N, CA, C and O of each residue as an XYZ file, in Angstrom:
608
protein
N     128.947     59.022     58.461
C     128.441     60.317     58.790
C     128.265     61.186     57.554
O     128.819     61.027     56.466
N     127.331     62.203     57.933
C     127.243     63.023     56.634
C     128.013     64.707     56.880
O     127.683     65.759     56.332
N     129.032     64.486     57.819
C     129.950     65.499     58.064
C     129.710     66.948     58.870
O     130.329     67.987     59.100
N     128.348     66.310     59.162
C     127.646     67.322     60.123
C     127.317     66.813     61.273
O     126.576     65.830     61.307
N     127.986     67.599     62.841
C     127.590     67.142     64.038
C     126.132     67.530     63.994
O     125.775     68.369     63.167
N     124.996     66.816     65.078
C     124.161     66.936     65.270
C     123.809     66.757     66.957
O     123.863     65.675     67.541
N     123.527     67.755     67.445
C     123.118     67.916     69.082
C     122.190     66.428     69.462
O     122.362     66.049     70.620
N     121.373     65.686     68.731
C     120.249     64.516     69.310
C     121.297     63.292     69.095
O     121.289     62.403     69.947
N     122.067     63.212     68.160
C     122.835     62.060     67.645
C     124.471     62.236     68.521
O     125.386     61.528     68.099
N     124.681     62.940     69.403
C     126.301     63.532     69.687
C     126.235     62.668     71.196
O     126.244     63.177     72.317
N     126.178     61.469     70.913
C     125.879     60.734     72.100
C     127.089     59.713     71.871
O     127.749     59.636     70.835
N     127.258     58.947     73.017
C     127.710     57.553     73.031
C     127.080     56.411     72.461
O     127.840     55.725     71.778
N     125.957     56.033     72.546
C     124.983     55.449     72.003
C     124.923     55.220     70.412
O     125.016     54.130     69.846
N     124.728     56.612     69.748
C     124.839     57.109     68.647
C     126.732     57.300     67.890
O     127.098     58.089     67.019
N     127.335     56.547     68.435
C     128.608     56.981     68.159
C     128.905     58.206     67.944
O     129.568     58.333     66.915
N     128.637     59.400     68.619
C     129.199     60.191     68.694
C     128.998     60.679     67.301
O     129.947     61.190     66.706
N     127.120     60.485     66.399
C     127.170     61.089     65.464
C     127.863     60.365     64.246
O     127.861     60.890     63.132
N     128.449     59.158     64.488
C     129.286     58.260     63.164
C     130.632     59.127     63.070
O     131.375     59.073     62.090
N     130.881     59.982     64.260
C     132.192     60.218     63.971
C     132.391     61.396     63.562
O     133.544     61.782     63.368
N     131.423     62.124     63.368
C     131.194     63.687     62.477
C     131.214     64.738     63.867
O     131.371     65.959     63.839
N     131.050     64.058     64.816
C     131.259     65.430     66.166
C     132.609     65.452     66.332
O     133.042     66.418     66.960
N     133.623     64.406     65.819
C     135.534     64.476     66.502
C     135.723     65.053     65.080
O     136.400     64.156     64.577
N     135.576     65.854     64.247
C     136.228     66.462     63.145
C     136.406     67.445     63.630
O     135.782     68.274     64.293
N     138.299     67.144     62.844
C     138.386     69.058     63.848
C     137.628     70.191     63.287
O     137.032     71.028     63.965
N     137.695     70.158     61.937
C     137.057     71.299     61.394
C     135.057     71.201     61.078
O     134.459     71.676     60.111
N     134.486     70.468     62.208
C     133.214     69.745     62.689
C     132.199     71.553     62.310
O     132.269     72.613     62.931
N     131.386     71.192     61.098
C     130.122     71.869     60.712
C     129.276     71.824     61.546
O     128.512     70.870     61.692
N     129.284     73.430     62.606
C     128.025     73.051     63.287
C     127.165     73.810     63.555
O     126.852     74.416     64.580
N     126.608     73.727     62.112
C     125.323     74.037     61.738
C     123.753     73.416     62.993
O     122.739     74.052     63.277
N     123.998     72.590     63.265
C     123.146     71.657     64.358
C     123.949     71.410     65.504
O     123.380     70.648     66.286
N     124.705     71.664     65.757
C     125.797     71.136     67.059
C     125.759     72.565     67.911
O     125.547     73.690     67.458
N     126.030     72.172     69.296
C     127.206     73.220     69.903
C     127.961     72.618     70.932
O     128.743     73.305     71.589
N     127.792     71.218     71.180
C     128.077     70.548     71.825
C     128.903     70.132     71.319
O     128.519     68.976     71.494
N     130.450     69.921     70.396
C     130.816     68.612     69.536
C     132.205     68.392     70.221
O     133.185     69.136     70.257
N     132.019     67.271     70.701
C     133.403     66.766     71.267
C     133.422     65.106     71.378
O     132.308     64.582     71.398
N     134.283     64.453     71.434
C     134.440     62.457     71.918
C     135.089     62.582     73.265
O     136.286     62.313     73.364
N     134.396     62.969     74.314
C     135.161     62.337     75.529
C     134.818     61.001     75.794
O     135.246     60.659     76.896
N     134.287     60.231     75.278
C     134.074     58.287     75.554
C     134.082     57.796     74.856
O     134.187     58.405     73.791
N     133.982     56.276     74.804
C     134.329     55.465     73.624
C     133.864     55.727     72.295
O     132.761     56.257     72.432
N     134.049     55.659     71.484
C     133.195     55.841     69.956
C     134.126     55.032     68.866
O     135.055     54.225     68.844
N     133.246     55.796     67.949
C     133.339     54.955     66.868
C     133.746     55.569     65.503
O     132.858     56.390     65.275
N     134.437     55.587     64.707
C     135.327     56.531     63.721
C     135.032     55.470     62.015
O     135.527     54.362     61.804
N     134.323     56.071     61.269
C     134.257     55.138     59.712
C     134.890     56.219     59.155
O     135.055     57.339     59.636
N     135.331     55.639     57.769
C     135.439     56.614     56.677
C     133.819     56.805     55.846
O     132.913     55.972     55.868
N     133.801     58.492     54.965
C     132.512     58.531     54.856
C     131.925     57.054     53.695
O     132.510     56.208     53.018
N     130.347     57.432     54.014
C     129.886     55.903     53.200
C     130.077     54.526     53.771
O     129.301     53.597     53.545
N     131.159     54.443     54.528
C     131.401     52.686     55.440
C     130.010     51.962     55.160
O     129.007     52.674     55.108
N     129.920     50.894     55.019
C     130.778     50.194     54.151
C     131.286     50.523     52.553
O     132.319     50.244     51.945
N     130.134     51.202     52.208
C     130.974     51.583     50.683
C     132.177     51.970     50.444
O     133.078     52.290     51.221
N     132.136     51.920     49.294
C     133.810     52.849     48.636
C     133.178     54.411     49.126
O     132.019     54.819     49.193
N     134.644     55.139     49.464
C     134.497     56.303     50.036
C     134.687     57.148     49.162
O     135.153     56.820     48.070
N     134.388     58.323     49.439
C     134.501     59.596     48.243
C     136.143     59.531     47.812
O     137.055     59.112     48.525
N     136.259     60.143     46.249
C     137.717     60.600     45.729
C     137.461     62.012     46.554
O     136.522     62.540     47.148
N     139.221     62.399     46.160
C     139.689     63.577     46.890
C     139.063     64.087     48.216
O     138.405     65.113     48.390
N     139.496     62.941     49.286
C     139.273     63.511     50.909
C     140.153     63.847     51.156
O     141.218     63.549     50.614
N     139.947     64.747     52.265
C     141.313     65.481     53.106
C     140.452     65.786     54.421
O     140.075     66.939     54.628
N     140.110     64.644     55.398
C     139.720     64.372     56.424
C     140.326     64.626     57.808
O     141.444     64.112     57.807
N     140.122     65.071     58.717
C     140.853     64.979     59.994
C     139.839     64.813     61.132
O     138.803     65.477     61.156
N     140.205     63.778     62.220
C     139.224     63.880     62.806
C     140.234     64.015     64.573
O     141.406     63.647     64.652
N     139.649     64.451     65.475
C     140.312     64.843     66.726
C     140.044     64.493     68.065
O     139.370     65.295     68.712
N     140.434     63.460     68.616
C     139.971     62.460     69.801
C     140.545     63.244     70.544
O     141.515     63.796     70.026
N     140.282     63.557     71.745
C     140.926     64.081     73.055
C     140.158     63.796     74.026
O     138.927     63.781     74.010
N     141.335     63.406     75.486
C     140.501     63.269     76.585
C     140.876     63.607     77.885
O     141.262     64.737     77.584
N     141.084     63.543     79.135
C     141.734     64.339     79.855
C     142.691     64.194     79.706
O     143.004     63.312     78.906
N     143.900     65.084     80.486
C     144.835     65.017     80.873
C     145.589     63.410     81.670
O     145.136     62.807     82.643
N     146.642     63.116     80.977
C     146.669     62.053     82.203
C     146.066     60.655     81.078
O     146.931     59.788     81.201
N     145.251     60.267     80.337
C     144.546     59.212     79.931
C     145.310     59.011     78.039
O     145.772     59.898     77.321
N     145.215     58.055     77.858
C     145.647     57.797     76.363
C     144.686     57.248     75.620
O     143.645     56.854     76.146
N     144.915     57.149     74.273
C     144.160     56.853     73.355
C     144.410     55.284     72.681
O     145.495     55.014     72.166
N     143.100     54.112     72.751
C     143.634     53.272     71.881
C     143.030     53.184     70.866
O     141.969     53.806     70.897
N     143.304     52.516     69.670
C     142.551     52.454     68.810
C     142.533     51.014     68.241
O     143.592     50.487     67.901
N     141.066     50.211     68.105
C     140.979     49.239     67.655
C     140.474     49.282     66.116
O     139.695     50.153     65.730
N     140.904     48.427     65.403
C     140.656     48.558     63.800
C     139.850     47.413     63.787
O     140.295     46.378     64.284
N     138.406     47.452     63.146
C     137.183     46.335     63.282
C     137.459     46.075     61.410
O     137.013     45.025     60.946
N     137.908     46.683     60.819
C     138.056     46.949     59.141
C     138.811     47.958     58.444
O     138.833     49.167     58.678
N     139.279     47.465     57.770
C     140.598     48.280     56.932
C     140.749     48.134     55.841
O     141.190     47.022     55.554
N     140.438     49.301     54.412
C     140.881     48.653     53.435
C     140.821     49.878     52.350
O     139.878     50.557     51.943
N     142.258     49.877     52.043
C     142.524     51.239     50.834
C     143.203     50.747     49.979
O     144.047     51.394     49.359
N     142.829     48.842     49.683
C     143.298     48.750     48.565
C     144.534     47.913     48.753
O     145.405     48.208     49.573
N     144.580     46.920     48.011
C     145.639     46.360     47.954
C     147.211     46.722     47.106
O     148.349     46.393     47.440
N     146.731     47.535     45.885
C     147.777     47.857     45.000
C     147.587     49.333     44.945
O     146.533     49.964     45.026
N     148.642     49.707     44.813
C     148.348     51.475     45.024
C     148.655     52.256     43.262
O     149.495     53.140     43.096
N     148.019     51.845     42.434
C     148.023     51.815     40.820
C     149.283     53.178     40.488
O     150.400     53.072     39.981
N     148.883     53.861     40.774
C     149.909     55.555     40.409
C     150.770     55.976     42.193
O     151.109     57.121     42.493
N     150.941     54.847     43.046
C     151.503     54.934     44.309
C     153.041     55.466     43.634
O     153.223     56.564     44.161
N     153.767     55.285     43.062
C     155.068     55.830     43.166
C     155.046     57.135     42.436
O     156.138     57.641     42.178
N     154.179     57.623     42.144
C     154.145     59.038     41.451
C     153.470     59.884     42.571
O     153.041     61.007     42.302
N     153.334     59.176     44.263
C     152.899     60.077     45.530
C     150.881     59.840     45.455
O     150.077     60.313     46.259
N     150.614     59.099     44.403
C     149.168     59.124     44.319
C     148.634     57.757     45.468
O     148.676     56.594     45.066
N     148.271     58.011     46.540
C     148.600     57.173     47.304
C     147.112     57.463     48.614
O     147.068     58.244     49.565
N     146.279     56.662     48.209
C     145.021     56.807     50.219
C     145.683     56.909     51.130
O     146.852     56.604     50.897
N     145.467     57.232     52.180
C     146.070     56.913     53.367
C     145.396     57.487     54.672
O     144.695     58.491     54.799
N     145.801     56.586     55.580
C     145.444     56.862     56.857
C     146.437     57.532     57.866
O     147.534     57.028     58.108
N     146.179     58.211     58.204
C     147.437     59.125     59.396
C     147.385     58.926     60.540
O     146.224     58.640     60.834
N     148.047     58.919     61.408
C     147.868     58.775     62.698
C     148.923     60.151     63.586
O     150.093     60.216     63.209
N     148.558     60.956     64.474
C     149.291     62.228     64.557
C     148.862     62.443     66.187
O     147.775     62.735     66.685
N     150.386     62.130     66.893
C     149.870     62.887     68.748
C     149.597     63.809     68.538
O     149.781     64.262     67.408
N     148.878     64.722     69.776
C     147.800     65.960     69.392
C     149.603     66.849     69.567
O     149.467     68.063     69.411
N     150.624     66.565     69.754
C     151.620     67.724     68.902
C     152.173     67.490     67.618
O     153.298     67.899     67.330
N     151.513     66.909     66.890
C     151.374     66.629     65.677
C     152.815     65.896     65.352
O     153.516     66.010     64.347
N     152.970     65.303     66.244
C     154.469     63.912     65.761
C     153.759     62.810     64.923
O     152.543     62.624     64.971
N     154.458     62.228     64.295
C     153.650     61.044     63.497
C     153.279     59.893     64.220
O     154.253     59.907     64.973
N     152.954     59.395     64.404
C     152.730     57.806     65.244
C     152.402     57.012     64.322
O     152.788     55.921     64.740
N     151.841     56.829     63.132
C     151.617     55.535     62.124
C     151.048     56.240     61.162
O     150.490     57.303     61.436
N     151.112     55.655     59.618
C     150.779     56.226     58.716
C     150.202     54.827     57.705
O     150.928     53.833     57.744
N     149.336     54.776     57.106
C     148.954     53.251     56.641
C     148.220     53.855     55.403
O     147.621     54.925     55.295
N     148.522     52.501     54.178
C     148.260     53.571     52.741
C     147.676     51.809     52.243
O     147.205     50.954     52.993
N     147.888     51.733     50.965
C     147.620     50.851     50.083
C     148.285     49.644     50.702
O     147.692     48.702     51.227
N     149.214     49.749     50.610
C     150.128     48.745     50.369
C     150.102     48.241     52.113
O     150.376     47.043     52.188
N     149.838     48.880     53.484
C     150.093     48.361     54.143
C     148.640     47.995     55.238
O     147.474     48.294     54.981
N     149.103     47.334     56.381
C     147.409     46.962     57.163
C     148.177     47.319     58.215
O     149.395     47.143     58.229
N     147.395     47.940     59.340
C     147.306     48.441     60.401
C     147.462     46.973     61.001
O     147.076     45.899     60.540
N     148.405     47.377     62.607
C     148.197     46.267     63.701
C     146.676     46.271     64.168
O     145.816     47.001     63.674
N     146.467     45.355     65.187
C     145.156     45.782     65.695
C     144.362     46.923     67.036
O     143.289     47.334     67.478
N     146.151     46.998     67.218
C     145.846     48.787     68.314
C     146.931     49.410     67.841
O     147.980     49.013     67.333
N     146.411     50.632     68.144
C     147.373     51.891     68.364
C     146.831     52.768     69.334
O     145.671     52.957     69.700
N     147.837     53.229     69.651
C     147.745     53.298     71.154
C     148.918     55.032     71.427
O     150.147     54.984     71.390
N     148.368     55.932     71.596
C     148.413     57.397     71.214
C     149.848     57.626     72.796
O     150.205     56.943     73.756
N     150.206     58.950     72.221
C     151.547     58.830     73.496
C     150.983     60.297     73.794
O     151.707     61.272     73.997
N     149.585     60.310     73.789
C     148.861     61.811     74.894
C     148.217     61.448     75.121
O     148.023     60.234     75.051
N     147.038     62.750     75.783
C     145.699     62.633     75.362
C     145.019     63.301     74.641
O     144.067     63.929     75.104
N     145.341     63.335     73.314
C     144.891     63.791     72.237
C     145.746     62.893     71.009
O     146.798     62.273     71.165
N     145.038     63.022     69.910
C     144.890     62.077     68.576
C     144.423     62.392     67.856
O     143.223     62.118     67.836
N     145.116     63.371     66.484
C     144.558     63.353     64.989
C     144.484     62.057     64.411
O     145.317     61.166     64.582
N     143.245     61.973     63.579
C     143.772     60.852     62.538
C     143.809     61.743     60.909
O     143.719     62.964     61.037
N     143.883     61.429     60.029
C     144.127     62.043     58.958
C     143.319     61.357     57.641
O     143.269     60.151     57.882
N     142.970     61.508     56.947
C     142.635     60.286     55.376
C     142.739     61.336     54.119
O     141.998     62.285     53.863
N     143.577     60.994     53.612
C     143.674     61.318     52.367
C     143.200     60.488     51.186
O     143.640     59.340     51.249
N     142.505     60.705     50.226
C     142.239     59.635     48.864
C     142.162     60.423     47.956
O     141.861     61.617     47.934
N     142.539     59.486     46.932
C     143.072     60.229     45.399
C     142.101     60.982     44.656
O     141.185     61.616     45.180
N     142.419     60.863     42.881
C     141.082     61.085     42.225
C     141.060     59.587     41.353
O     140.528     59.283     40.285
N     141.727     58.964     42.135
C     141.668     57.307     41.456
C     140.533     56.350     41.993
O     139.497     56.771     42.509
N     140.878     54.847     41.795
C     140.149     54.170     42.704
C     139.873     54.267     44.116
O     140.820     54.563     44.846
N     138.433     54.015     44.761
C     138.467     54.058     45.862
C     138.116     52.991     46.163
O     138.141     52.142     45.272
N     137.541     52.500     47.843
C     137.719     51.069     48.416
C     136.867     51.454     49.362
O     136.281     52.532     49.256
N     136.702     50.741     50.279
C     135.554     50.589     51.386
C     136.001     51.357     53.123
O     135.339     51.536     54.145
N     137.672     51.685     52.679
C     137.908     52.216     54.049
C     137.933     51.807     55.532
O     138.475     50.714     55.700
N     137.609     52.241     56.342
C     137.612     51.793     57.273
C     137.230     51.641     58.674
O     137.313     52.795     59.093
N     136.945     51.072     59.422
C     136.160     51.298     61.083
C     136.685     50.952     62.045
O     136.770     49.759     62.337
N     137.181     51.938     62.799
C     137.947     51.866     64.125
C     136.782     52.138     65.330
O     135.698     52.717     65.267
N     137.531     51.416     66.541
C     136.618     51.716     68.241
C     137.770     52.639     68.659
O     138.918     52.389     68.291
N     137.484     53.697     69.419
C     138.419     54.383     70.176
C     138.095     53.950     71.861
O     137.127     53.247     72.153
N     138.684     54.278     72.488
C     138.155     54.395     74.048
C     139.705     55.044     74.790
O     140.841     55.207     74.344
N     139.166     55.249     75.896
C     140.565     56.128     76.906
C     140.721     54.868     77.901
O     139.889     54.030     78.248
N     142.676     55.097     78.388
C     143.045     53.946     78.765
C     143.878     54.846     79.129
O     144.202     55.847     78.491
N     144.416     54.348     80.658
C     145.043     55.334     81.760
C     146.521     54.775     81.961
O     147.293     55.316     82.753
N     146.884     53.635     81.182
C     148.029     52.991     81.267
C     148.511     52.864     80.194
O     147.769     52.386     79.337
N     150.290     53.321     79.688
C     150.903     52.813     78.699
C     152.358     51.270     79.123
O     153.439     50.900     78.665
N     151.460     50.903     80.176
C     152.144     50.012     80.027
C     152.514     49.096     79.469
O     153.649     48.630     79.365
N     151.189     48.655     78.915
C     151.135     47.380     77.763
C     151.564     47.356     76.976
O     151.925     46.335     76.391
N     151.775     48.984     76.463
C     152.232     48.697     74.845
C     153.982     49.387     74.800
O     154.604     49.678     73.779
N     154.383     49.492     75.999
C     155.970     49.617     75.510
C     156.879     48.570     76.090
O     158.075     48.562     75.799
């Protein structure tokens, strides 16, 4: 996405815009519509490329009351070695229930399972990246799922 919702592209079809209509803080310059109530689709910017230095990304899934969030990871990647990681210089991916508890946090050094699976119905994700190397990032499916049974 180029970080701007757009009213013709804010579809299902269109992933929901590449993901630029679930930002919480969503530019909408072209939007007035911007929300993910159905499945979509979440990249970091550029996917497949290496993604911009210094992001500070958030993006905000919510869906009714009552329904949860899963998340499938199709690609993942911030890097295998985290070069200046113990001095806090570190990518990362966040994962945050919409009362902002942590639920998973994934950086250099580690790889996501292949769901996660939200304990509301609502879901920050977060991305932070350095002013170091960058990497190709990553592409998740979201969709709403009315049962946490599976996963406890």
């Amino acid at each position: 996405g180029d970080g701007f919702c757009n009213d013709e592209t804010n579809n299902a079809v269109c992933n929901y815009d590449g993901g630029d209509c679930c930002l919480s803080n969503v530019k909408r310059e072209y939007c007035f519509n911007c929300s993910c109530f159905a499945n979509g689709v979440i990249t970091s910017p550029k996917f497949p490329q290496n993604y911009p230095n210094n992001l500070d990304i958030t993006w905000l899934i919510q869906f009714p009351l009552g329904q949860y969030i899963e998340i499938d990871f199709y690609k993942f990647n911030l890097g295998s070695t985290c070069g200046l990681g113990l001095l806090g210089y570190k990518d990362s991916l966040t994962f945050y229930d919409g009362n902002s508890a942590l639920i998973h946090r994934y950086d250099c050094n580690t790889h996501p399972p292949s769901k996660v699976v939200s304990l509301g119905n609502k879901l920050f994700i977060h991305l932070t990246t350095t002013v170091l190397v960058t990497h190709p990032g990553f592409k998740l499916v979201y969709r709403p799922i009315s049962k946490l049974v599976d996963y406890i």
